[in-house]
C-alpha cells in the first residue's frame, strides 16, 4: 500500500485535501462538513517527547504504589491498580477485568511506548522503523485509553467508602491524577503532522 504524506483526509467525511502548512496552534476546518480535522500542536517534538517520557515514569508510579489505604477496627489494607484489576478477575464480574485491564493499563502503556518511539526519531527529522504501522496504531488506540474514567471511578468509591471506613488516598492515586493531565497533553496533538516533519530513510 502506498502512502501519500502530502495529502490529508477529513476523519468525518473522507474529503481529501493537500496538507496545509500551519503555524503551531493553528487549525483548519473541512470545507465540506465544517468539522475541525487538523490542528497543529503548540508543543514542539522535543517537548512532546519529554512529556511522553515523564508520563511513562508517572505511569510506573501509578501502577506500583498503593492507590488507596483502608482501615477498619485496627485492620489495615491497601491496594494498587494491578491488584484492583486482579480482584475484578476473581470477583462476580470476571469479564469486566478484560476491558478494565486493556483500557486502564495496557492501552495507555502501549500508546506512550509507540508515541515515544516515533518522537525519538522525529526529533532528528527521521521516520522510525515501522512508522506507518505505528501511526495507524496511535490513531486507533487514542479513544481506548480511559485513565480518567478509572480515576473518577476510584474517587467515587473513596467517597462512598469514607462513610463507614477510614480511607486514605495513596501515592498511586495522586500519580493517576497527574497522569490523567499528562496523558491528555500527549494524546491530544494530531500525530498526522509528524508525516510532514519527518523524511523517510527507507520505504516504511
Ligand atoms: Zn469533512
Tab-separated table of C-alpha atoms and ligand atoms in Angstrom:
chain	number	residue	atom	x	y	z
A	1	UNK	CA	0.000	0.000	0.000
A	2	UNK	CA	1.408	3.403	-0.958
A	3	UNK	CA	1.455	6.338	1.488
A	4	UNK	CA	0.624	9.925	0.431
A	5	UNK	CA	2.158	12.145	3.105
A	6	UNK	CA	1.313	15.335	1.179
A	7	UNK	CA	-2.414	14.584	1.387
A	8	UNK	CA	-4.728	14.541	4.379
A	9	UNK	CA	-8.226	13.103	4.803
A	10	UNK	CA	-11.065	14.561	6.887
A	11	UNK	CA	-11.907	11.916	9.527
A	12	UNK	CA	-15.568	12.934	9.435
A	13	UNK	CA	-16.484	12.897	5.722
A	14	UNK	CA	-13.407	11.404	3.978
A	15	UNK	CA	-12.777	14.529	1.889
A	16	UNK	CA	-9.162	14.645	0.688
A	17	UNK	CA	-7.038	17.814	0.887
A	18	UNK	CA	-3.480	18.792	0.142
A	19	UNK	CA	-1.729	19.048	3.529
A	20	UNK	CA	-1.674	22.750	4.552
A	21	UNK	CA	1.332	24.481	6.127
A	22	UNK	CA	0.256	25.556	9.598
A	23	UNK	CA	1.863	27.519	12.417
A	24	UNK	CA	1.848	25.987	15.941
A	25	UNK	CA	-1.644	26.231	17.437
A	26	UNK	CA	-3.317	26.830	14.056
A	27	UNK	CA	-6.064	24.555	12.740
A	28	UNK	CA	-8.228	24.067	9.668
A	29	UNK	CA	-11.844	23.104	9.124
A	30	UNK	CA	-13.209	20.815	6.450
A	31	UNK	CA	-14.789	22.762	3.581
A	32	UNK	CA	-17.398	20.017	3.087
A	33	UNK	CA	-18.617	19.217	6.624
A	34	UNK	CA	-17.078	22.179	8.538
A	35	UNK	CA	-15.598	19.844	11.160
A	36	UNK	CA	-12.159	20.752	12.549
A	37	UNK	CA	-9.909	17.998	11.205
A	38	UNK	CA	-6.357	19.195	11.651
A	39	UNK	CA	-4.811	21.286	14.411
A	40	UNK	CA	-1.108	21.733	14.850
A	41	UNK	CA	0.073	21.309	18.419
A	42	UNK	CA	1.772	24.130	20.301
A	43	UNK	CA	4.209	21.501	21.571
A	44	UNK	CA	7.358	21.012	19.537
A	45	UNK	CA	8.696	17.476	19.158
A	46	UNK	CA	11.256	17.813	21.982
A	47	UNK	CA	8.638	18.995	24.487
A	48	UNK	CA	6.232	16.324	23.283
A	49	UNK	CA	8.869	13.633	23.805
A	50	UNK	CA	9.812	14.989	27.255
A	51	UNK	CA	6.163	14.929	28.353
A	52	UNK	CA	5.762	11.389	26.981
A	53	UNK	CA	8.787	10.160	28.957
A	54	UNK	CA	7.529	11.911	32.095
A	55	UNK	CA	4.144	10.244	31.597
A	56	UNK	CA	5.850	6.837	31.404
A	57	UNK	CA	7.598	7.437	34.754
A	58	UNK	CA	4.360	8.615	36.388
A	59	UNK	CA	2.585	5.588	34.860
A	60	UNK	CA	5.011	3.250	36.669
A	61	UNK	CA	4.424	5.090	39.971
A	62	UNK	CA	0.633	4.919	39.451
A	63	UNK	CA	0.839	1.164	38.903
A	64	UNK	CA	3.353	0.251	41.609
A	65	UNK	CA	2.282	2.465	44.519
A	66	UNK	CA	-0.951	1.935	46.517
A	67	UNK	CA	-3.909	3.931	45.244
A	68	UNK	CA	-5.986	3.542	48.389
A	69	UNK	CA	-5.490	2.501	52.036
A	70	UNK	CA	-8.467	1.299	54.075
A	71	UNK	CA	-8.629	0.934	57.880
A	72	UNK	CA	-11.408	-0.635	59.955
A	73	UNK	CA	-11.297	-1.681	63.633
A	74	UNK	CA	-7.496	-1.696	63.683
A	75	UNK	CA	-7.210	-3.705	60.465
A	76	UNK	CA	-5.461	-2.117	57.500
A	77	UNK	CA	-5.406	-2.981	53.833
A	78	UNK	CA	-4.130	-1.247	50.740
A	79	UNK	CA	-4.366	-1.928	47.055
A	80	UNK	CA	-2.646	-0.967	43.825
A	81	UNK	CA	-4.176	-0.538	40.379
A	82	UNK	CA	-2.942	-4.005	39.383
A	83	UNK	CA	-4.475	-5.625	42.459
A	84	UNK	CA	-7.779	-3.840	41.833
A	85	UNK	CA	-7.956	-5.300	38.321
A	86	UNK	CA	-6.919	-8.749	39.624
A	87	UNK	CA	-9.689	-8.524	42.239
A	88	UNK	CA	-12.179	-7.897	39.408
A	89	UNK	CA	-10.950	-11.071	37.688
A	90	UNK	CA	-11.649	-13.139	40.802
A	91	UNK	CA	-14.951	-11.486	41.691
A	92	UNK	CA	-18.505	-11.886	40.362
A	93	UNK	CA	-17.799	-9.617	37.352
A	94	UNK	CA	-14.825	-11.519	35.930
A	95	UNK	CA	-15.437	-10.388	32.343
A	96	UNK	CA	-15.082	-6.736	33.385
A	97	UNK	CA	-11.433	-7.421	34.187
A	98	UNK	CA	-10.590	-7.714	30.481
A	99	UNK	CA	-11.772	-4.240	29.301
A	100	UNK	CA	-10.537	-2.710	32.577
A	101	UNK	CA	-7.052	-4.143	32.042
A	102	UNK	CA	-6.985	-3.075	28.405
A	103	UNK	CA	-8.299	0.484	28.802
A	104	UNK	CA	-6.566	1.429	32.065
A	105	UNK	CA	-3.273	-0.479	31.921
A	106	UNK	CA	-2.394	-1.954	28.502
A	107	UNK	CA	-3.587	0.729	26.037
A	108	UNK	CA	-2.087	3.758	27.869
A	109	UNK	CA	1.262	1.932	28.161
A	110	UNK	CA	1.211	0.915	24.500
A	111	UNK	CA	0.250	4.457	23.470
A	112	UNK	CA	3.152	6.002	25.399
A	113	UNK	CA	5.685	3.468	24.095
A	114	UNK	CA	4.614	3.882	20.456
A	115	UNK	CA	4.440	7.676	20.686
A	116	UNK	CA	7.877	7.784	22.331
A	117	UNK	CA	9.239	5.543	19.557
A	118	UNK	CA	8.144	7.814	16.680
A	119	UNK	CA	9.054	11.027	18.548
A	120	UNK	CA	12.540	9.739	19.330
A	121	UNK	CA	13.241	9.588	15.587
A	122	UNK	CA	11.078	12.605	14.656
A	123	UNK	CA	13.236	14.964	16.748
A	124	UNK	CA	16.029	14.199	14.255
A	125	UNK	CA	13.653	14.619	11.312
A	126	UNK	CA	13.572	10.895	10.596
A	127	UNK	CA	10.861	8.268	10.485
A	128	UNK	CA	11.161	5.417	12.960
A	129	UNK	CA	11.175	1.807	11.688
A	130	UNK	CA	7.551	0.726	11.260
A	131	UNK	CA	6.471	4.401	11.156
A	132	UNK	CA	3.355	3.842	9.070
A	133	UNK	CA	2.031	0.994	11.232
A	134	UNK	CA	2.798	2.868	14.462
A	135	UNK	CA	1.000	5.977	13.182
A	136	UNK	CA	-2.086	3.902	12.377
A	137	UNK	CA	-1.964	2.247	15.791
A	138	UNK	CA	-1.721	5.621	17.553
A	139	UNK	CA	-4.913	6.819	15.844
A	140	UNK	CA	-6.650	3.506	16.662
A	141	UNK	CA	-5.557	3.438	20.306
A	142	UNK	CA	-6.372	7.064	21.126
A	143	UNK	CA	-10.089	6.590	22.016
A	144	UNK	CA	-9.440	3.434	24.067
A	145	UNK	CA	-7.355	4.896	26.853
A	146	UNK	CA	-9.594	5.544	29.853
A	147	UNK	CA	-7.351	6.501	32.747
A	148	UNK	CA	-9.602	9.458	33.555
A	149	UNK	CA	-12.683	7.185	33.769
A	150	UNK	CA	-10.829	4.872	36.177
A	151	UNK	CA	-9.756	7.882	38.253
A	152	UNK	CA	-13.339	9.142	38.553
A	153	UNK	CA	-14.495	5.617	39.497
A	154	UNK	CA	-11.875	5.360	42.249
A	155	UNK	CA	-12.746	8.817	43.607
A	156	UNK	CA	-16.444	7.907	43.735
A	157	UNK	CA	-15.546	4.670	45.559
A	158	UNK	CA	-13.458	6.584	48.098
A	159	UNK	CA	-16.312	8.991	48.791
A	160	UNK	CA	-18.756	6.094	49.276
A	161	UNK	CA	-16.380	4.033	51.463
A	162	UNK	CA	-15.442	7.053	53.579
A	163	UNK	CA	-18.909	6.912	55.183
A	164	UNK	CA	-18.117	3.751	57.158
A	165	UNK	CA	-14.365	3.105	56.750
A	166	UNK	CA	-11.240	5.175	57.251
A	167	UNK	CA	-9.969	5.685	53.707
A	168	UNK	CA	-6.664	7.347	52.797
A	169	UNK	CA	-5.729	8.086	49.141
A	170	UNK	CA	-2.290	6.662	48.303
A	171	UNK	CA	0.619	7.903	46.217
A	172	UNK	CA	-0.679	5.829	43.298
A	173	UNK	CA	-3.918	7.833	43.240
A	174	UNK	CA	-2.081	11.184	43.138
A	175	UNK	CA	0.080	9.750	40.361
A	176	UNK	CA	-3.069	8.770	38.448
A	177	UNK	CA	-4.315	12.358	38.733
A	178	UNK	CA	-1.050	13.726	37.324
A	179	UNK	CA	-1.007	11.014	34.649
A	180	UNK	CA	-4.538	11.957	33.537
A	181	UNK	CA	-3.379	15.529	32.866
A	182	UNK	CA	-0.111	14.475	31.192
A	183	UNK	CA	-1.799	11.856	29.072
A	184	UNK	CA	-4.343	14.396	27.831
A	185	UNK	CA	-1.449	16.661	26.827
A	186	UNK	CA	0.464	13.989	24.898
A	187	UNK	CA	-2.541	12.252	23.311
A	188	UNK	CA	-4.371	15.400	22.175
A	189	UNK	CA	-1.989	16.707	19.473
A	190	UNK	CA	-2.742	15.406	15.999
A	191	UNK	CA	0.046	12.916	15.233
A	192	UNK	CA	-0.565	13.210	11.465
A	193	UNK	CA	1.626	16.284	11.120
A	194	UNK	CA	4.610	14.046	12.009
A	195	UNK	CA	4.387	12.912	8.375
A	196	UNK	CA	5.387	16.371	7.186
A	197	UNK	CA	8.037	16.861	9.894
A	198	UNK	CA	9.943	13.714	9.006
A	199	UNK	CA	11.620	12.183	6.000
A	200	UNK	CA	11.852	8.505	5.301
A	201	UNK	CA	15.263	6.820	5.002
A	202	UNK	CA	13.681	3.726	3.501
A	203	UNK	CA	10.189	2.725	2.414
A	204	UNK	CA	8.123	2.379	5.614
B	1	LIG	ZN1	-15.212	16.721	6.423
